[in-house]
XYZ file of C-alpha atoms in Angstrom:
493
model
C -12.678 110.728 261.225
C -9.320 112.394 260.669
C -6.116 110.148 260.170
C -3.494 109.796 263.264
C -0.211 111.392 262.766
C 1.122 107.897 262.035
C -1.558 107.041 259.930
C -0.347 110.763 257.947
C 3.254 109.369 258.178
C 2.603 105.990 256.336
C 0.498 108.168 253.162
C 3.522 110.752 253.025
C 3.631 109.810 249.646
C 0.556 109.665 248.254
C -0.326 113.171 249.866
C 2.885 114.663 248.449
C 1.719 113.535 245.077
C -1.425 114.750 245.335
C -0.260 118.500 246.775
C 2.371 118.932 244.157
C -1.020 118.517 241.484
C -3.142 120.458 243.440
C -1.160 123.173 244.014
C -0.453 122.912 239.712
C -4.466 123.122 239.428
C -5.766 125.269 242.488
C -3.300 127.056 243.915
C -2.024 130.347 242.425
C -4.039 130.062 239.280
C -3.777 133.819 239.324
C -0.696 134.465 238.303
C -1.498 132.954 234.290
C -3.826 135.835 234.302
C -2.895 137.474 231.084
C -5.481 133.705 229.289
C -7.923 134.162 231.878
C -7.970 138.222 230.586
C -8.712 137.148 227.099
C -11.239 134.541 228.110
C -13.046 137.133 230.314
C -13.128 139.292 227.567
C -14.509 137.242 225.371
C -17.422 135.890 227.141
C -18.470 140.289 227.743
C -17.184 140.571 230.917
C -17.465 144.301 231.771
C -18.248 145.080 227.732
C -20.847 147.244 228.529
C -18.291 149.837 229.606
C -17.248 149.960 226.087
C -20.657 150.600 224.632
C -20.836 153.492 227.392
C -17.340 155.162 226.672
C -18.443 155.167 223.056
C -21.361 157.168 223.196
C -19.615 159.135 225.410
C -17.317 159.908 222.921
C -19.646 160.356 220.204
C -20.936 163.426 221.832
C -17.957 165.029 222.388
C -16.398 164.612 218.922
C -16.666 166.916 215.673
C -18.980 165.700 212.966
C -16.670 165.456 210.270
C -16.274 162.443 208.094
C -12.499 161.589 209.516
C -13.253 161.756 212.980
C -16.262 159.092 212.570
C -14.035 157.250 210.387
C -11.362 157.146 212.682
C -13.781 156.423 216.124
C -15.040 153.251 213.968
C -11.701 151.951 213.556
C -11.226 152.178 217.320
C -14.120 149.769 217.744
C -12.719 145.948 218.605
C -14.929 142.972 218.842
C -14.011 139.863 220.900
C -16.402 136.853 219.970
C -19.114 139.486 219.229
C -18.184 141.403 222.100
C -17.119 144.827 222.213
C -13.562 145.495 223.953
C -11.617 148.695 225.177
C -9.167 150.034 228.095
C -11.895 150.860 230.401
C -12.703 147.052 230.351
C -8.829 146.186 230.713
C -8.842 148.806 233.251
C -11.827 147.140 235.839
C -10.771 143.931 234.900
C -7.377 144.646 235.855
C -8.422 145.862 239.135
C -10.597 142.736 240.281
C -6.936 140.870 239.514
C -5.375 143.218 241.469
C -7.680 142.491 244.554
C -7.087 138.952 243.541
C -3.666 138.733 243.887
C -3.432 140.861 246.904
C -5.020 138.333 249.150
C -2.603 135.919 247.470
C 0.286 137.776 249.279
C -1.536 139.710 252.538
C -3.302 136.819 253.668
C -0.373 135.230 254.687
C 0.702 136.171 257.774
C -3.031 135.965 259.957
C -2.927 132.508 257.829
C 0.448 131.148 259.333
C -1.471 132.345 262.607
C -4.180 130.230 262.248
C -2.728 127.217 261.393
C -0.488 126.937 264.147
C -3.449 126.981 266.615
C -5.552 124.632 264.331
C -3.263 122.801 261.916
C -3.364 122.868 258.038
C -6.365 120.482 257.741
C -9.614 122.894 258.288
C -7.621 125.424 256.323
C -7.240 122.861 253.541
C -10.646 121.927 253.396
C -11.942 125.934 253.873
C -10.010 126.985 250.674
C -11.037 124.248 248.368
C -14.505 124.796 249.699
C -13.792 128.958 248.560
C -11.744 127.880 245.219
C -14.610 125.637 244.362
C -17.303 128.149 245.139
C -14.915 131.015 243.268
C -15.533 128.636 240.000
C -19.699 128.468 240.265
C -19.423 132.650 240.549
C -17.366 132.819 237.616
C -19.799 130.489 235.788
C -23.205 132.289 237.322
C -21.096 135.784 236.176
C -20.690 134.314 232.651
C -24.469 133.401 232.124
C -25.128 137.087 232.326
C -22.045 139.888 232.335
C -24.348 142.564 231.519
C -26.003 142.506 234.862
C -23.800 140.080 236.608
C -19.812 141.260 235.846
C -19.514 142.676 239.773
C -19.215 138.851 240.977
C -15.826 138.909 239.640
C -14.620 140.705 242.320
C -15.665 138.336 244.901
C -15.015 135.359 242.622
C -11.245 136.595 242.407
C -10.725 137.411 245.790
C -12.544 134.006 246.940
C -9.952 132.188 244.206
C -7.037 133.981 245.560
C -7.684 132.808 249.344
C -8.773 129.508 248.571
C -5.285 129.024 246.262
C -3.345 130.621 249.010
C -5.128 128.487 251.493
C -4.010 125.102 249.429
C -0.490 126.916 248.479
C 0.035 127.000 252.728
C -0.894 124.394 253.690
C 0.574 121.870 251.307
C 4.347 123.682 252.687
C 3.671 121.696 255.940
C 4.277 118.488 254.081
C 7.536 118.378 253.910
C 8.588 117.828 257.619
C 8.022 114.123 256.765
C 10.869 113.725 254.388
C 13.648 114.534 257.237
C 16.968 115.688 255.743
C 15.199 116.389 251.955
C 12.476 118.651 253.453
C 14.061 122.015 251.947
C 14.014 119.659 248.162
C 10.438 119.214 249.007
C 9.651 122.537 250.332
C 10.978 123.661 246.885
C 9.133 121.076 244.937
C 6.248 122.655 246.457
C 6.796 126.073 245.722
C 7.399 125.202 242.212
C 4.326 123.562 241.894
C 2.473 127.043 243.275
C 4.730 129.041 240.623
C 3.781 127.047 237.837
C 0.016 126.956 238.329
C 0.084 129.941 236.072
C -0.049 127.447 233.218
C -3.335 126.560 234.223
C -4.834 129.113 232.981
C -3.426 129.439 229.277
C -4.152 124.981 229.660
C -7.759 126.373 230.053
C -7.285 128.599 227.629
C -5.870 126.048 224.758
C -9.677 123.795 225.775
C -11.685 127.085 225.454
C -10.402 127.617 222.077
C -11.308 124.293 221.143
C -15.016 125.382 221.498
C -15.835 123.926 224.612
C -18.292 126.296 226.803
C -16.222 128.502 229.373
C -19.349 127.694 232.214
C -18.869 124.001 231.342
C -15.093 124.109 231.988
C -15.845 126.340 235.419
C -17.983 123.877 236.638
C -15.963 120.969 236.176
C -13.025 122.793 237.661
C -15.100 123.371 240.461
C -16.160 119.569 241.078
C -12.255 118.805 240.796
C -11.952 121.363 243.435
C -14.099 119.117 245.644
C -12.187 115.951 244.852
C -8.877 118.418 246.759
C -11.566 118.875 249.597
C -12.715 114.789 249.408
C -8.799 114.034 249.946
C -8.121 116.696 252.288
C -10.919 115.046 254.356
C -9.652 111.263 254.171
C -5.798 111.857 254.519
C -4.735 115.040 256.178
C -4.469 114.923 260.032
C -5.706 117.166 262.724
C -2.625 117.953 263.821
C 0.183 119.846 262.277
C 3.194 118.283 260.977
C 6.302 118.467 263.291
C 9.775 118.791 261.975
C 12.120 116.465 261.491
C 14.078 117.631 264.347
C 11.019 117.459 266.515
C 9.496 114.005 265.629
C 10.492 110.332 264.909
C 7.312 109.188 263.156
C 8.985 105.558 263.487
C 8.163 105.464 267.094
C 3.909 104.760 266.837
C 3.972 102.996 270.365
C 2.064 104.549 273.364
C 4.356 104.508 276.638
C 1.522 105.824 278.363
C 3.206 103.351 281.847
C 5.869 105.956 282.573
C 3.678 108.461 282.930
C 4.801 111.181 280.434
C 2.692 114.029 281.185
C 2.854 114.799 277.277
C 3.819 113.856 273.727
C 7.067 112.938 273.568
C 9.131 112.792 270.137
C 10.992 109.503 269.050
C 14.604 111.013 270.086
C 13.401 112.340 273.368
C 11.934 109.049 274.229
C 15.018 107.030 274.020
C 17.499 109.773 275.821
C 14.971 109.427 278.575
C 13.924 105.561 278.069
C 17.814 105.368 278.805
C 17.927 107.446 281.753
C 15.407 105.761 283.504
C 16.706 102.728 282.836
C 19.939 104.104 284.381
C 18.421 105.450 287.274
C 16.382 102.308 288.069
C 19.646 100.373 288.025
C 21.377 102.749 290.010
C 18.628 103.092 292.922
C 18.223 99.184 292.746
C 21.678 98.195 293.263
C 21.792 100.522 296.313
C 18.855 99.584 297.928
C 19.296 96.024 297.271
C 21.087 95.058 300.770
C 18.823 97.451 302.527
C 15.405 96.303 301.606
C 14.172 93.335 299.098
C 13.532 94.759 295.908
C 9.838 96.101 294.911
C 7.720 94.870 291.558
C 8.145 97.964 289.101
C 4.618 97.257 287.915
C 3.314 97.729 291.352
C 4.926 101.173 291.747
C 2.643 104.197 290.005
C 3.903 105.377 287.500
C 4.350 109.680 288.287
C 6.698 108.095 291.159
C 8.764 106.335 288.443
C 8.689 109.097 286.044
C 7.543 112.957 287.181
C 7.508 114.106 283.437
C 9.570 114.420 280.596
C 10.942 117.784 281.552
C 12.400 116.090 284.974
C 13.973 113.105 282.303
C 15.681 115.774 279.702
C 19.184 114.944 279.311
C 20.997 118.326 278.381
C 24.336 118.336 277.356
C 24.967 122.102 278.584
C 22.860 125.020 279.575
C 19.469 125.920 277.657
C 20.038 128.754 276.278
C 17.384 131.493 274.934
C 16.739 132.349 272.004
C 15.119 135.860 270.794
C 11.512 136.182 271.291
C 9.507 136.400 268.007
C 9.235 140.536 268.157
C 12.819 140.945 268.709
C 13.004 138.755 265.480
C 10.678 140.219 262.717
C 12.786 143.539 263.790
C 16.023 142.454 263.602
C 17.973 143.785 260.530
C 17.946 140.473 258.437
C 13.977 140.066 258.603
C 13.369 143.491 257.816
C 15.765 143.722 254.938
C 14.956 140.687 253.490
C 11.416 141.521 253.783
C 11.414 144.758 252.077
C 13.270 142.864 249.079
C 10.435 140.165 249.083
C 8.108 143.254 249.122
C 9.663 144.694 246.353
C 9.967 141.204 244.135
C 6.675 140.189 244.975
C 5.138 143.912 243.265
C 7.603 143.115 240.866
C 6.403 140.285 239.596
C 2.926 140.609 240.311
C 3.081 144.157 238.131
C 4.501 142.162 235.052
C 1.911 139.619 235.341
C -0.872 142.179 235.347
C 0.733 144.292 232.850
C 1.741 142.065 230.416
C -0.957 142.299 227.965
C -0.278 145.893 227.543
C 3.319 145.776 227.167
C 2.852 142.857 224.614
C -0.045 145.158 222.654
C 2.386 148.208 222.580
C 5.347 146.009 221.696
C 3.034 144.461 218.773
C 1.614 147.648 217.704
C -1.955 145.776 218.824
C -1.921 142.559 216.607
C -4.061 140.845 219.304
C -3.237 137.324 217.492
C 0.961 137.906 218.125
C -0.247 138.842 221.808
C -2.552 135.594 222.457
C 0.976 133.405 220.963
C 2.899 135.534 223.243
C 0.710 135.315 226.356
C 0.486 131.001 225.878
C 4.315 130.590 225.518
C 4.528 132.716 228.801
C 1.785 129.791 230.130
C 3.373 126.919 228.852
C 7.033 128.279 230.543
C 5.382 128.156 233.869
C 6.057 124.582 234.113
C 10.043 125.240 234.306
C 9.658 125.880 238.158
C 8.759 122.212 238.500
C 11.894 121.940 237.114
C 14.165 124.891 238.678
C 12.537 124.881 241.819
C 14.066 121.400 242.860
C 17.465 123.328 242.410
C 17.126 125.837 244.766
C 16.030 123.300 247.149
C 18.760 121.182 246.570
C 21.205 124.418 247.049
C 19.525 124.449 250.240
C 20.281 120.956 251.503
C 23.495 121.091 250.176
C 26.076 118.726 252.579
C 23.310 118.641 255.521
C 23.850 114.857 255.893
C 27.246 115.900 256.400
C 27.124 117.600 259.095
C 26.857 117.511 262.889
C 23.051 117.489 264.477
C 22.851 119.204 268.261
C 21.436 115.492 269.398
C 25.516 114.618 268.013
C 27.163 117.014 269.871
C 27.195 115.600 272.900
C 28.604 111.927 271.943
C 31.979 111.445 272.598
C 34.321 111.310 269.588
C 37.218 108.968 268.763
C 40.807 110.687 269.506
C 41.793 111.945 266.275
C 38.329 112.436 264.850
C 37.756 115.619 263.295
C 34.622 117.718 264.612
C 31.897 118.085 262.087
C 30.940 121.410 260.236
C 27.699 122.750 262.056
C 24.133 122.000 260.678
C 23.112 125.530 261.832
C 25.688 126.839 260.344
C 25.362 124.975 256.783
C 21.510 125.472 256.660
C 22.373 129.608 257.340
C 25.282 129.469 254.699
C 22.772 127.354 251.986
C 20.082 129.714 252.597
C 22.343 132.956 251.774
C 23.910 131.536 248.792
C 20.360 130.899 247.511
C 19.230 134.494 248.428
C 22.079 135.930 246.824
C 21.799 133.651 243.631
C 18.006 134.647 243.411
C 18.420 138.838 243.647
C 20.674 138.391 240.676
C 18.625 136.170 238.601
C 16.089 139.084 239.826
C 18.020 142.361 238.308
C 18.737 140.428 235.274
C 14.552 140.214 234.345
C 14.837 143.710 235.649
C 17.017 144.587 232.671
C 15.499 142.319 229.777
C 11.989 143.645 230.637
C 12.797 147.214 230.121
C 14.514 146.673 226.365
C 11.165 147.381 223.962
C 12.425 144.045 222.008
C 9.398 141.193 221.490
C 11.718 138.211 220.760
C 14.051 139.306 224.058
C 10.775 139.251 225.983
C 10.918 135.179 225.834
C 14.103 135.795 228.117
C 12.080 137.680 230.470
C 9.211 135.174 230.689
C 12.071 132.950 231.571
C 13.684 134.868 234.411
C 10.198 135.418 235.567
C 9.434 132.202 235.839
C 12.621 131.321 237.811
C 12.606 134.020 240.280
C 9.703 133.403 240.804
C 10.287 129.735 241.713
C 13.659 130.761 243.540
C 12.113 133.609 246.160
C 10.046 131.760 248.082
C 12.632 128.733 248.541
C 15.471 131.127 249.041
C 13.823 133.703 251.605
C 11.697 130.759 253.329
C 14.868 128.931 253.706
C 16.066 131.829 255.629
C 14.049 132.416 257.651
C 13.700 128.875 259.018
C 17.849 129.179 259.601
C 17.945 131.942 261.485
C 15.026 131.687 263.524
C 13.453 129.325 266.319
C 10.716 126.314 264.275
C 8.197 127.853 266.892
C 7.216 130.712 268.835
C 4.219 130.942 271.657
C 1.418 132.630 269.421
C -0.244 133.630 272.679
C 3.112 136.021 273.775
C 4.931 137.218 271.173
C 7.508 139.121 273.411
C 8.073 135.339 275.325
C 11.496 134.212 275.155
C 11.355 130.635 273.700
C 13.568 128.197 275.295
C 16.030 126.228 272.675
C 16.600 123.354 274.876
């Protein structure tokens, strides 16, 4: 049976934990895919093409001595299997449809679990990562015939990460005014689950079977699916702004006609208590006062709508169409676009650029391709910074629960939390798009030592975008929209 929301509340910890590791293990393994290349390659994934475009090219060649000569030297073995660009090329490809349904999947994703909550979209994508490991493995035991399940393995390992890599984002509404530091701790722990990869990488090297390592990865996978099933709720996590988890008590004799959050319930706790004492002490030389707990309770309290206390007029804010075409979404969209193929292109290109910058010493390229692994873990580190640029002076400033208590004469007015959260979120943005045309300058310069910079910038821009943009958005637009009308105006009151 699934945990309450309370139950959730008092594990925030342990599931935090847990996320930040599973997202390092399961969650955009894809991205250290220059290792799991090599490894592919070496257990004949695809090799068969090479065998074919050399006979090909046998035919078509002269049959002098040098041209023989120079056709053998093209020949490279990998563990006894036979490599070439045509491989590179298909294997590229399955990594492309990979890594496409790490980014396209999103948005029908953040559709789903609004409607059904992050659990059964937790437990669906370790079930896929976990079944994306046993195709791997059952491609392994026979590339010849069986190389085609890469395909679905990579596009099943994609979802199931990105499933995981959602999901876990939903977290930090239970850590109130540090939810954009945990938001960011999060993301960082996606980024840097590119060193999982070259980790895999460093074990295969040490001679232990590449099924054996699938299939273990693939039982850990069910461990993430084993604690999904225990601790994660049915029920999405509210915001901080929209829940007290420290109220647990069920007020079910005032007759709220629905769940209430823990700030709502004492504005209207109070009022009724006001109102009570107000109709009492008027009716109490009319008629002799009535037991409360005889009265029902939809005459003492209608619903929580006919409780709210407002401090001024609700106000509207823009319906979810008029926002994903307002000029901010769509510009900042187009530059996440652009980042995302960015990064994603250096990623799958790597290799390449490493070969030509090495003139094709394979062993510079595999040192190369694990420092790039091992710097994935610096957005554990970095990431925390953006998030903290995000929360900067929050706790600081004035909530819209604050607005309408009376200050002391003399007291200065508090800066707006709106306000701050918009300002944090564009210095972050800004911040990020130059960190981003720097790696767009140090990748271009054909210089093998300067491409340690690069990895760097990669790795935090890549830890930065998804803070920065996500940060954003959550500033400039409503926590929730009606999924079922997108043109409906959504009351902010």
């Amino acid at each position: 049976m699934a945990p309450t929301l309370a139950t959730a509340f008092s594990r925030r910890w342990w599931m935090a934990v847990t996320a930040v590791i599973e997202n390092l293990l399961f969650s955009a393994v894809l991205l250290g895919w220059g290792s799991l290349l090599i490894m592919l390659k070496s257990e004949g994934f695809y090799s068969y093409l090479c065998t074919g475009a050399v006979n090909g090219s046998n035919l078509n060649v002269s049959n002098t001595s040098s041209s023989k000569e120079s056709q053998a030297e093209e020949q490279l073995e990998m563990n006894g299997w036979q490599i070439c660009k045509d491989q590179d090329e298909m294997l590229n490809l399955a990594f492309t449809v990979g890594s496409f349904l790490l980014s396209a999947i999103t948005l029908p994703m953040g559709i789903i679990m609004d409607k059904y909550g992050p659990r059964k979209l937790r437990l669906l994508g370790s079930a896929c990562f976990a079944f994306s490991c046993l195709l791997i493995a059952y491609g392994a035991s026979d590339p010849n015939n069986l190389s085609i399940l890469i395909f679905f393995a990579l596009a099943m390992n994609g979802f199931g990460g990105m499933c995981m890599t959602f999901t876990s984002l939903t977290l930090p509404n239970m850590f109130g005014d540090l939810r954009s530091t945990f938001i960011a701790l999060m993301i960082g722990s996606y980024a840097s689950s590119a060193v999982t990869f070259p980790g895999i990488k460093v074990i295969y090297d040490l001679g232990i079977a590449f099924i054996t390592i699938l299939l273990v990865w693939a039982g850990c996978a069910c461990l993430v699916f084993l604690n999904c099933f225990v601790n994660w709720p049915l029920e999405p996590f509210p915001g901080p702004e929209d829940m007290d988890f420290t109220v647990k008590i069920k007020f079910s004799w005032l007759g709220f006609d629905h769940k209430i959050t823990g700030k709502q319930f004492y504005r209207q706790v109070t009022t009724v208590g006001r109102r009570l004492s107000v109709g009492n002490s008027m009716k109490q030389q009319q008629q002799m006062p009535q037991d409360l707990a005889s009265q029902e309770a939809n005459k003492l309290c209608l619903s929580t709508v006919d409780l709210e206390v407002k401090c001024k007029a609700a106000e509207d804010t823009q319906s979810f169409m008029k926002s994903i075409i307002s000029p901010i979404f769509l510009l900042s969209l187009i530059t996440m676009c652009v980042t995302q193929l960015r990064l994603i292109f250096y990623m799958g290109a790597m290799n390449t650029i490493l070969e030509s910058l090495t003139e094709g010493d394979l062993p510079t390229v595999s040192v190369y391709t694990s420092i790039f692994g091992v710097l994935q873990l610096l957005c554990l580190v970095t990431s925390p910074v953006i998030g903290y640029v995000m929360d900067w002076r929050l706790k600081d400033c004035e909530d819209e629960s604050e607005k309408c208590v009376k200050r002391e004469p003399g007291q200065p007015r508090r800066p707006d939390k709106q306000i701050q959260k918009i300002v944090n979120a564009t210095r972050a943005f800004i911040f990020t798009n130059l960190l981003l045309v720097g790696f767009g300058i140090t990748c271009i310069i054909p210089n093998l030592p300067l491409q340690i910079l690069s990895f760097i910038l990669h790795t935090i821009v890549r830890g930065f975008i998804h803070s920065a943009v996500g940060g954003l958005y959550a500033a400039v637009n409503p926590s929730s929209w009606p999924w079922w009308d997108p043109w409906k105006e959504t009351p902010s009151g």
